Amino acid sequence: MLSKEKIREMETLALNIRMETMKAFGNLGFGHVGGALSIVDTLAVLYGVEMNIDPKNPDWEDRDWLICSKGHAGPAIYSSLALKGYFPLEELQTLNKPGTKLPSHCDKNLTIGIDMTTGSLGQGASLAVGVALGHKLDQRSNYTYLILGDGECQEGQVWEAVLYAAQVKLDNLITFVDHNKKQLDGYVKDINDMGEIKGKFESFDWYAQEVDGSNVAEIFEAVEKAKAQKGKPSVIVLNTVKGQGWSFAENTVSNHHMTVSPEQMEEALQELEQKLKKVVQS
Amino acid sequence: MSAILAKQRVKEEQEMRNVYCQCLLELAGKDPRVVVLDADLMSSMGMVPFGKAYPARTFNVGIQEANMIGVAAGLSATGKIPFAHSFAPFASRRCFDQIFLSCGYANLNVRIIGSDPGVTAAFNGGTHMPIEDLGILRTVPNITLLEPTDSIMLRDLVKQTAGLYGVYYIRLLRKNAIRIYEEGSTFEIGKAVEVKDGSDVTIIATGIMVEEALKAANILAIEGINARVLNMFTLKPIDKAAIIRAAQETGAIVTAENHNIINGLGSAVAEVIAENVLVPLERVGVNDHFGEVGPQNYLQEKFGLTAVNIVDKVKKAVARKL
Ligand SMILES: Cc1ncc(C[n+]2csc(CCOP(=O)(O)OP(=O)(O)O)c2C)c(N)n1
Ligand SMILES: [Mg+2]
């Protein structure tokens, strides 16, 4: 079981990731706000406790890997990495600027701590299968974590990867689907309904769970259960809200890519500060 | 064909995507066979009004480009006239086999719109920056490759393609273009447009590089070099006659494209020259690099896609003249 202290630590990290991410978007004036914010609580669990990593040695061979196939959430990962000490926090302000090491989509050749280049949706799924297979071949006991968008799951490539991962029994692959119910043009159910995502994975012979993707304790417990599964890949469907944590974004219908004015950034930071105070006091 | 040059080359008031949407609304109003497909980029493409006006003829398949192209090809087999859009890398690279076989080899009737050419993908960065789309697609037999320069040309070409049969790829800037042509201008697919006469060298340009070529021609004029500028808005079938004429009459050629110099405009022109009239050729374009993130002007500088780069190459080409 998780101690109260650990939960508070992860919640604090999540709020800090959100604040740093909003600062970077605010400084730039725009960004993929919705899908970056909705995955933050999972990032806090992964970078806070679950992932076996060493910021001083980012290429450590036995580290756990994270492949964010919805590469447009990059800015939230950059904030996590900076908070973990992979690079200075100030560097977050260079997001998308000329010559930056922090592009809008994840790039393993540019950013220290980013394990895979993504941005063309669907491709990260196969890459993760390959990485997990490689680790098995090397008889490593590390885990490969994969993050997919719910809209992204419309790509056929995702299901090719899912089918094959079960065939080769990748129990070192733990996948998250950020089920924030929206894609770029609107609600997933109105565009090309993914239906019951957990059930789809189950029918592909995966170990599937569904949790509240804003609840770090639930996410943590699900990852622990996934790790205990042998002989099957695991998926954790995260029930999230696109724009999670900044109420203005949550309430904006079209919140995939948003402009962020200096005032809006301030507003978001204030809201997050308030939440942080509460967490610290709890 | 009559293309009249705009008196003033200024940034257009309307974005290209909005003009595209208006065209499609007009076409759909006249012809019930016109259908629109997209892969979760309807709003990015300014096509929401189309979806509202013609919900039954709008197929936003979600994030699955290869399926979209196959579905478009299938629709065309039943007589529909599909216009399918995604960002250019996903509309070309991601579904090349579907374009090649389901559209091309099966001889079906599909219009593919690839948006955000080359460096205009700017802040979306390398994964979204198509520097190779025309190069890949050039190898599909019988495909027609178009890159409209401004909204006047866009309107004319989109309307023309609706009445034609085959596989058409329209490489489309989504934002505001620089106005090159006067209202009412018309264009012939496969025929280059001379945007400036000249006798010392010919700059053959496409897309955003047409404006850069015209700027370069102004700089060159001051230095006593009289450059002809051709707008090669049809990359395939390429206007061989115009290239041969330019080679014979001006004796040197510089190409300028917002694309890899490999297998794009520069290569296509080189093929024609090599087989017909050998004259010095210099190519301005992305020199075999992947894209990267940043503002468009930074990327144009970085990849050498400016008027100044064209001027440099023109001087080289002219110096190499026999
Ligand atoms: C192959 C591909 N097609 C289209 C896009 C453009 N695009 C980027 S994000 C996005 C929507 C993603 O929706 P979802 O997977 O649900 O992500 P989230 O809601 O978490 O942002 C689209 C269409 C892309 N990056 N890659
Ligand atoms: Mg989503």
XYZ file of C-alpha atoms and ligand atoms in Angstrom:
631
model
C 0.000 0.000 0.000
C 1.007 3.547 -0.655
C 1.783 5.819 2.254
C 0.028 9.171 2.492
C 3.429 10.724 2.151
C 4.082 9.012 -1.211
C 0.705 10.049 -2.538
C 1.352 13.632 -1.505
C 4.732 13.486 -3.183
C 3.239 12.346 -6.487
C 0.428 14.885 -6.314
C 2.954 17.604 -5.681
C 5.049 16.470 -8.607
C 1.967 16.445 -10.848
C 1.131 20.029 -9.893
C 4.705 21.111 -10.489
C 4.743 19.428 -13.896
C 1.527 21.257 -14.793
C 2.940 24.584 -13.632
C 6.166 24.202 -15.574
C 4.249 23.092 -18.649
C 1.904 26.067 -18.476
C 4.873 28.414 -18.062
C 6.452 27.005 -21.216
C 3.185 27.273 -23.187
C 2.555 30.758 -21.802
C 6.021 31.894 -22.775
C 5.526 30.543 -26.300
C 1.932 31.755 -26.560
C 0.394 28.473 -27.693
C 0.690 24.707 -27.547
C -0.970 21.301 -27.362
C -2.453 22.137 -23.983
C -5.231 19.546 -23.777
C -3.266 16.369 -24.407
C -0.212 17.551 -22.484
C -2.175 18.257 -19.304
C -4.312 15.114 -19.396
C -1.322 12.780 -19.072
C 0.450 14.624 -16.250
C -0.783 12.535 -13.310
C 0.495 9.402 -14.997
C 3.823 11.094 -15.652
C 4.000 11.989 -11.954
C 3.509 8.327 -11.008
C 6.053 7.135 -13.562
C 8.756 9.721 -12.929
C 7.910 10.063 -9.252
C 8.026 6.417 -8.165
C 7.566 3.745 -10.784
C 10.307 4.230 -13.283
C 13.732 2.935 -12.526
C 15.822 5.751 -13.989
C 18.909 7.773 -13.267
C 18.831 11.408 -14.378
C 22.617 11.531 -13.994
C 22.937 8.611 -16.369
C 20.096 9.011 -18.869
C 21.361 6.253 -21.158
C 21.750 3.699 -18.371
C 21.184 0.352 -20.076
C 18.888 -1.145 -17.451
C 16.636 1.883 -17.083
C 12.909 1.735 -17.728
C 11.879 3.327 -21.014
C 9.007 5.687 -21.718
C 7.666 6.009 -25.242
C 5.038 8.692 -25.580
C 3.447 7.803 -28.879
C 1.169 10.842 -28.671
C 4.320 12.875 -29.226
C 2.487 16.208 -28.998
C 2.430 15.753 -25.193
C 6.199 16.314 -25.274
C 6.089 19.570 -23.275
C 4.627 17.751 -20.237
C 7.424 15.186 -20.412
C 10.067 17.898 -20.768
C 8.739 19.477 -17.567
C 8.924 16.097 -15.802
C 12.482 15.568 -16.988
C 13.593 19.046 -15.914
C 11.998 18.588 -12.484
C 13.836 15.275 -12.146
C 17.084 17.057 -12.924
C 17.808 15.849 -16.460
C 18.362 19.467 -17.527
C 17.850 22.924 -16.008
C 14.291 24.168 -15.550
C 15.163 27.363 -17.453
C 15.612 25.306 -20.597
C 11.835 24.730 -20.651
C 11.490 28.319 -21.819
C 13.171 27.423 -25.124
C 10.213 25.266 -26.198
C 9.827 25.491 -30.009
C 12.292 28.382 -30.258
C 14.907 28.461 -33.045
C 17.598 25.869 -32.374
C 15.757 24.407 -29.348
C 16.351 20.963 -27.875
C 12.676 20.893 -26.916
C 10.531 20.601 -30.045
C 6.735 20.382 -30.015
C 6.943 16.595 -30.531
C 9.259 14.149 -28.707
C 12.666 13.716 -30.322
C 15.152 11.246 -28.855
C 18.063 12.795 -30.715
C 17.472 16.257 -29.303
C 16.268 15.910 -25.725
C 18.169 14.207 -22.920
C 15.875 11.671 -21.271
C 13.504 11.241 -24.205
C 13.685 7.595 -25.211
C 11.900 7.697 -28.550
C 11.074 10.009 -31.441
C 7.331 10.295 -31.946
C 4.732 12.652 -33.425
C 3.311 10.661 -36.299
C 0.498 8.994 -34.387
C 0.462 5.211 -34.190
C 4.163 4.690 -34.787
C 5.163 4.726 -31.120
C 3.141 1.554 -30.526
C 5.284 -0.569 -32.839
C 8.452 1.098 -31.606
C 7.534 0.172 -28.039
C 6.948 -3.442 -29.047
C 10.379 -3.515 -30.653
C 12.040 -1.959 -27.626
C 10.328 -4.351 -25.208
C 11.279 -7.294 -27.422
C 14.886 -6.117 -27.505
C 15.028 -5.887 -23.746
C 13.662 -9.418 -23.483
C 16.286 -10.663 -25.894
C 18.918 -9.053 -23.704
C 17.296 -10.688 -20.667
C 16.857 -7.382 -18.928
C 14.200 -7.019 -16.260
C 13.322 -3.404 -17.058
C 9.927 -2.170 -18.222
C 8.863 -0.315 -21.335
C 6.017 2.144 -20.823
C 3.943 3.283 -23.777
C 1.469 6.171 -23.839
C -1.214 6.232 -26.537
C -3.945 8.775 -27.209
C -7.532 7.550 -27.475
C -7.896 9.194 -30.877
C -4.558 7.708 -31.822
C -6.063 4.253 -31.308
C -7.937 4.793 -34.581
C -4.675 4.135 -36.417
C -4.544 0.565 -37.683
C -0.861 0.387 -36.764
C -1.783 0.523 -33.068
C -3.758 -2.703 -33.398
C -1.077 -4.423 -35.432
C 1.301 -3.691 -32.565
C -1.239 -4.747 -29.937
C -1.887 -8.049 -31.689
C 1.787 -8.852 -31.993
C 2.680 -7.799 -28.436
C 0.309 -10.477 -27.140
C 1.712 -13.064 -29.550
C 5.219 -12.531 -28.170
C 3.940 -12.293 -24.568
C 5.438 -8.909 -23.786
C 4.828 -8.764 -20.043
C 7.534 -6.091 -19.851
C 5.352 -3.699 -21.854
C 2.904 -1.519 -19.912
C 0.688 0.666 -22.060
C -1.458 3.609 -21.026
C -4.313 4.922 -23.120
C -5.019 8.544 -22.276
C -8.782 8.294 -22.616
C -9.602 11.993 -22.509
C -12.554 11.358 -24.857
C -11.376 13.922 -27.384
C -9.147 14.120 -30.405
C -8.326 17.141 -32.585
C -11.671 17.714 -34.288
C -13.857 16.928 -31.284
C -15.177 13.933 -29.350
C -13.807 10.526 -30.320
C -17.297 9.017 -30.159
C -18.613 11.517 -32.740
C -15.718 11.035 -35.169
C -14.852 7.340 -35.117
C -15.968 5.810 -31.842
C -13.379 3.670 -30.075
C -16.123 2.141 -27.965
C -14.965 0.161 -24.990
C -11.189 0.412 -25.144
C -10.451 -1.918 -22.237
C -12.579 -4.657 -23.779
C -10.861 -4.282 -27.127
C -7.468 -4.870 -25.528
C -8.863 -7.840 -23.604
C -10.062 -9.409 -26.814
C -6.486 -9.055 -28.073
C -5.450 -11.074 -25.010
C -3.963 -8.221 -22.986
C -4.269 -7.763 -19.227
C -6.471 -4.668 -19.087
C -7.414 -2.273 -16.306
C -9.281 1.002 -16.218
C -8.602 3.728 -13.652
C -9.267 7.344 -12.828
C -6.392 8.996 -14.678
C -6.353 11.966 -12.318
C -5.843 9.764 -9.258
C -2.157 9.037 -8.683
C -2.882 6.312 -6.119
C -5.138 4.418 -8.526
C -2.620 4.760 -11.337
C 0.136 3.514 -9.037
C -1.863 0.477 -7.907
C -2.680 -0.396 -11.513
C 0.974 -0.249 -12.522
C 1.863 -2.532 -9.604
C -0.772 -5.042 -10.722
C 0.439 -4.806 -14.294
C 3.975 -5.567 -13.175
C 2.726 -8.657 -11.352
C 1.165 -10.076 -14.549
C 3.272 -12.673 -16.285
C 3.023 -13.776 -19.912
C 0.840 -10.895 -21.144
C 1.258 -7.269 -22.063
C -0.710 -4.826 -19.917
C -2.856 -1.841 -20.680
C -4.177 0.747 -18.267
C -7.000 2.843 -19.682
C -6.846 6.242 -18.004
C -10.115 8.057 -17.608
C -8.954 11.614 -18.002
C -10.228 15.031 -18.992
C -8.550 16.821 -21.856
C -6.879 19.891 -20.339
C -6.924 18.274 -16.885
C -5.920 20.560 -14.008
C -6.502 23.957 -15.603
C -10.219 24.609 -15.406
C -10.259 27.050 -18.316
C -8.791 24.415 -20.632
C -11.073 21.717 -19.246
C -14.076 23.889 -20.039
C -12.939 24.843 -23.521
C -14.516 22.530 -26.080
C -11.767 22.897 -28.668
C -8.764 22.418 -26.409
C -6.372 20.308 -28.439
C -4.157 23.192 -29.504
C -4.740 26.466 -27.699
C -3.297 29.943 -27.546
C -2.118 30.858 -24.045
C -1.878 34.577 -23.240
C 0.319 35.850 -20.385
C -2.859 36.530 -18.375
C -4.163 33.025 -18.962
C -0.833 31.585 -17.917
C -0.995 33.598 -14.672
C -4.549 32.426 -14.090
C -3.512 28.804 -14.588
C -0.511 29.166 -12.306
C -2.657 30.706 -9.569
C -5.154 27.882 -9.799
C -2.361 25.325 -9.581
C -0.661 27.156 -6.652
C -3.926 26.964 -4.724
C -4.131 23.239 -5.315
C -0.514 22.837 -4.309
C -1.177 24.606 -0.992
C -4.035 22.221 -0.291
C -1.910 19.169 -1.057
C 0.887 20.384 1.166
C -1.552 21.086 4.021
C -3.349 17.745 3.714
C -4.560 30.288 -70.373
C -4.408 33.813 -69.127
C -2.599 34.510 -65.924
C -2.439 38.200 -65.112
C 0.064 39.315 -62.524
C -1.180 41.156 -59.467
C -0.304 44.845 -59.456
C 0.872 44.522 -55.886
C 2.264 41.394 -54.331
C 0.945 41.578 -50.795
C -0.158 39.044 -48.216
C -3.696 37.934 -49.050
C -6.546 38.755 -46.714
C -8.005 35.267 -46.764
C -6.233 32.147 -45.657
C -5.798 29.506 -48.341
C -7.740 26.986 -46.263
C -10.797 29.218 -46.148
C -10.665 29.723 -49.887
C -10.332 25.962 -50.322
C -13.426 25.434 -48.194
C -15.397 27.991 -50.226
C -14.374 26.222 -53.446
C -15.508 22.873 -52.124
C -18.819 24.359 -50.972
C -19.390 25.740 -54.460
C -18.410 22.487 -56.149
C -20.568 20.392 -53.834
C -23.507 22.722 -54.491
C -23.220 22.087 -58.212
C -22.279 18.422 -58.198
C -23.735 15.845 -55.802
C -20.823 13.496 -56.509
C -18.342 15.736 -54.689
C -17.404 14.255 -51.288
C -14.880 15.316 -48.662
C -12.690 13.099 -46.489
C -10.403 14.050 -43.637
C -8.378 12.340 -40.925
C -9.106 14.430 -37.827
C -7.829 17.660 -39.340
C -11.101 19.207 -40.526
C -10.810 22.135 -38.145
C -7.128 22.644 -38.936
C -8.091 22.751 -42.605
C -10.924 25.247 -42.113
C -13.417 22.675 -43.408
C -15.875 22.785 -40.514
C -18.353 24.874 -42.591
C -18.317 22.159 -45.263
C -19.113 19.495 -42.715
C -22.041 21.577 -41.477
C -23.377 22.260 -44.971
C -22.944 18.708 -46.290
C -22.819 16.325 -43.322
C -23.819 13.325 -45.425
C -21.000 13.943 -47.864
C -18.322 14.548 -45.218
C -16.301 11.581 -43.983
C -13.981 12.443 -41.129
C -12.568 8.972 -40.561
C -10.461 9.954 -37.555
C -6.735 9.395 -37.255
C -6.218 6.768 -39.969
C -4.801 8.230 -43.140
C -4.159 4.996 -45.015
C -7.739 3.909 -44.481
C -8.953 7.339 -45.603
C -7.149 7.075 -48.936
C -8.458 3.564 -49.509
C -11.990 4.669 -48.675
C -11.629 7.657 -51.008
C -10.513 5.356 -53.808
C -13.484 3.059 -53.121
C -15.893 5.986 -53.161
C -14.514 7.067 -56.511
C -15.122 3.577 -57.902
C -18.817 4.272 -57.364
C -18.603 7.546 -59.261
C -18.010 9.937 -56.373
C -15.444 12.735 -56.649
C -13.450 12.577 -53.401
C -11.239 15.313 -51.965
C -9.202 13.789 -49.117
C -7.060 15.890 -46.801
C -4.403 15.465 -44.156
C -1.150 17.203 -43.316
C 1.162 16.550 -46.269
C 3.499 14.015 -44.591
C 0.544 11.911 -43.499
C -1.307 12.426 -46.811
C 1.699 11.203 -48.788
C 4.289 9.176 -46.869
C 1.886 7.564 -44.469
C -0.332 6.139 -47.196
C 1.980 5.852 -50.154
C 1.043 2.284 -50.986
C -2.660 3.114 -50.890
C -2.008 6.055 -53.228
C 0.177 3.950 -55.486
C -2.028 0.882 -55.777
C -5.565 1.646 -54.654
C -5.587 5.009 -56.439
C -2.940 4.900 -59.160
C -2.637 1.300 -60.313
C -6.381 0.754 -59.985
C -6.843 3.891 -62.113
C -9.328 5.491 -59.754
C -10.308 9.122 -59.371
C -8.995 10.762 -56.207
C -7.869 14.253 -55.153
C -5.456 14.290 -52.252
C -4.802 17.524 -50.417
C -1.541 17.639 -48.432
C -1.298 20.747 -46.301
C 1.602 22.664 -44.754
C 4.284 22.206 -47.404
C 7.921 22.109 -46.249
C 8.953 24.776 -43.786
C 5.432 26.166 -43.517
C 4.796 23.326 -41.038
C 6.921 25.511 -38.712
C 5.997 24.892 -35.081
C 4.789 21.355 -35.709
C 8.414 20.431 -36.326
C 10.259 17.628 -38.086
C 7.610 14.909 -37.867
C 5.088 17.171 -39.599
C 7.433 18.833 -42.108
C 7.031 17.398 -45.618
C 10.234 17.936 -47.543
C 9.822 14.721 -49.501
C 6.125 14.430 -50.377
C 6.435 15.451 -54.019
C 9.543 13.343 -54.394
C 7.793 10.177 -53.286
C 4.645 10.868 -55.248
C 6.498 11.766 -58.444
C 7.138 8.045 -58.887
C 3.419 7.197 -59.132
C 2.658 6.787 -62.847
C 0.092 9.265 -64.228
C -0.323 11.195 -60.985
C -0.700 14.964 -61.298
C 1.189 17.066 -58.747
C 0.066 20.643 -58.163
C 1.223 23.374 -55.815
C -1.068 26.424 -56.041
C 0.810 29.658 -55.375
C -2.022 31.894 -54.190
C -5.766 31.791 -53.638
C -6.533 32.822 -57.213
C -4.657 29.840 -58.574
C -6.009 27.572 -55.863
C -9.589 28.358 -56.814
C -8.947 27.762 -60.485
C -7.059 24.504 -60.019
C -9.425 22.963 -57.494
C -12.357 23.645 -59.805
C -10.510 22.180 -62.777
C -9.539 18.993 -60.990
C -13.154 18.354 -60.041
C -13.974 17.893 -63.719
C -10.943 15.749 -64.536
C -10.229 12.055 -63.970
C -7.222 10.571 -62.215
C -5.063 10.957 -59.137
C -4.312 14.552 -58.179
C -2.145 15.696 -55.290
C -2.555 19.313 -54.277
C 0.215 20.586 -52.016
C -1.502 23.301 -50.101
C -0.376 26.157 -47.904
C -3.067 26.572 -45.235
C -2.244 30.141 -44.230
C -2.229 33.412 -46.158
C -0.252 33.326 -49.390
C 1.408 36.272 -51.107
C -0.897 37.387 -53.918
C 0.866 36.761 -57.218
C -2.085 36.771 -59.634
C -4.953 39.098 -60.443
C -8.537 38.033 -59.815
C -9.889 36.106 -62.811
C -6.563 34.573 -63.865
C -6.768 31.060 -65.231
C -4.108 28.379 -65.467
C -3.417 25.356 -67.572
C -2.340 22.247 -65.675
C 1.052 21.172 -66.986
C 1.971 24.613 -68.346
C 4.434 26.791 -66.465
C 3.536 30.461 -66.039
C 6.097 33.100 -66.849
C 5.930 35.614 -64.006
C 8.837 37.687 -65.265
C 10.573 37.795 -68.609
C 14.356 37.765 -68.720
C 17.270 36.824 -70.935
C 20.315 36.020 -68.761
C 19.072 33.165 -66.625
C 15.786 31.457 -65.709
C 14.650 30.878 -62.153
C 12.096 28.078 -62.031
C 10.184 28.169 -58.768
C 7.200 26.664 -56.980
C 5.040 27.529 -53.976
C 6.420 30.048 -51.500
C 9.635 30.165 -53.546
C 7.910 32.024 -56.409
C 7.816 35.149 -54.260
C 11.440 34.612 -53.225
C 12.374 34.207 -56.896
C 10.694 37.488 -57.798
C 12.522 39.223 -54.948
C 15.762 37.672 -56.163
C 15.078 38.879 -59.707
C 14.756 42.444 -58.379
C 18.084 42.201 -56.561
C 19.709 40.701 -59.653
C 18.326 43.461 -61.897
C 20.229 46.034 -59.856
C 23.365 44.039 -60.486
C 22.693 43.895 -64.213
C 21.425 40.315 -64.430
C 18.096 40.010 -66.200
C 16.381 36.902 -64.793
C 13.324 35.181 -66.201
C 11.040 33.651 -63.560
C 8.795 30.668 -64.260
C 6.165 29.384 -61.856
C 6.233 25.600 -62.280
C 3.071 24.994 -60.247
C 2.597 21.597 -61.947
C 5.500 19.386 -60.940
C 4.063 16.456 -62.871
C 3.517 16.364 -65.794
C 6.337 18.888 -65.976
C 6.336 21.528 -68.699
C 9.279 20.259 -70.745
C 8.780 22.784 -73.530
C 9.052 25.741 -71.149
C 12.231 24.326 -69.598
C 13.844 23.668 -72.980
C 12.895 27.140 -74.191
C 14.305 28.705 -71.035
C 17.532 26.764 -71.436
C 17.902 27.774 -75.078
C 16.957 31.419 -74.605
C 18.639 32.224 -71.281
C 21.444 29.662 -71.128
C 21.308 28.940 -67.393
C 18.710 27.671 -64.931
C 18.206 27.871 -61.187
C 15.428 25.942 -59.497
C 13.847 27.026 -56.196
C 11.607 24.764 -54.145
C 10.377 24.382 -50.568
C 11.294 20.680 -50.742
C 14.281 18.383 -50.792
C 16.434 19.111 -53.847
C 16.441 15.342 -54.334
C 13.574 14.138 -56.499
C 11.640 17.413 -56.438
C 11.570 20.309 -58.865
C 15.360 20.515 -59.141
C 15.621 16.862 -60.114
C 12.710 17.042 -62.542
C 14.239 20.053 -64.303
C 17.676 18.402 -64.319
C 16.213 15.374 -66.100
C 14.753 17.546 -68.841
C 17.925 19.562 -69.304
C 20.201 16.535 -69.316
C 18.164 14.875 -72.025
C 17.631 17.954 -74.186
C 19.847 21.038 -73.869
C 22.775 21.017 -71.499
C 23.031 24.344 -69.659
C 24.329 25.125 -66.156
C 21.805 24.255 -63.444
C 21.866 25.218 -59.775
C 19.282 24.048 -57.257
C 17.879 25.968 -54.300
C 15.976 23.800 -51.855
C 16.410 21.780 -48.709
C 19.758 20.049 -49.073
C 18.748 16.549 -47.965
C 17.892 17.344 -44.347
C 15.027 16.362 -42.066
C 12.783 19.184 -40.933
C 12.937 20.853 -37.545
C 10.823 23.017 -35.296
C 10.780 26.814 -35.405
C 9.242 29.881 -37.002
C 9.021 29.778 -40.806
C 11.470 32.649 -41.389
C 14.082 30.954 -39.197
C 13.627 27.702 -41.114
C 13.835 29.443 -44.491
C 17.162 30.977 -43.438
C 18.417 27.743 -41.942
C 17.584 25.598 -44.960
C 18.620 28.213 -47.517
C 15.198 29.034 -48.946
C 15.482 32.805 -49.302
C 15.846 35.303 -52.137
C 19.475 35.753 -51.127
C 20.140 32.031 -51.580
C 18.582 32.249 -55.044
C 20.741 35.259 -55.935
C 23.874 33.346 -54.912
C 22.947 30.334 -57.022
C 22.021 32.507 -60.003
C 25.473 34.097 -59.920
C 27.045 30.658 -59.810
C 24.941 29.441 -62.726
C 25.623 32.530 -64.804
C 29.365 32.243 -64.121
C 29.244 28.647 -65.362
C 27.688 29.656 -68.687
C 29.802 28.703 -71.679
C -0.378 10.117 -38.243
C -0.846 11.416 -37.702
N -2.009 11.932 -38.146
C -2.435 13.127 -37.704
C -1.715 13.833 -36.792
C -2.188 15.182 -36.318
N -2.645 15.127 -34.931
C -1.850 15.411 -33.889
S -2.568 15.176 -32.417
C -4.030 14.698 -33.125
C -5.180 14.296 -32.274
C -4.770 13.280 -31.263
O -5.827 12.851 -30.478
P -5.540 11.843 -29.283
O -4.747 10.693 -29.771
O -6.814 11.533 -28.629
O -4.552 12.693 -28.363
P -4.910 13.649 -27.122
O -6.381 13.758 -26.997
O -4.307 12.987 -25.945
O -4.256 14.968 -27.425
C -3.913 14.736 -34.523
C -4.966 14.392 -35.475
C -0.497 13.258 -36.339
N 0.287 13.879 -35.461
N -0.102 12.066 -36.797
Mg -7.648 12.081 -26.814
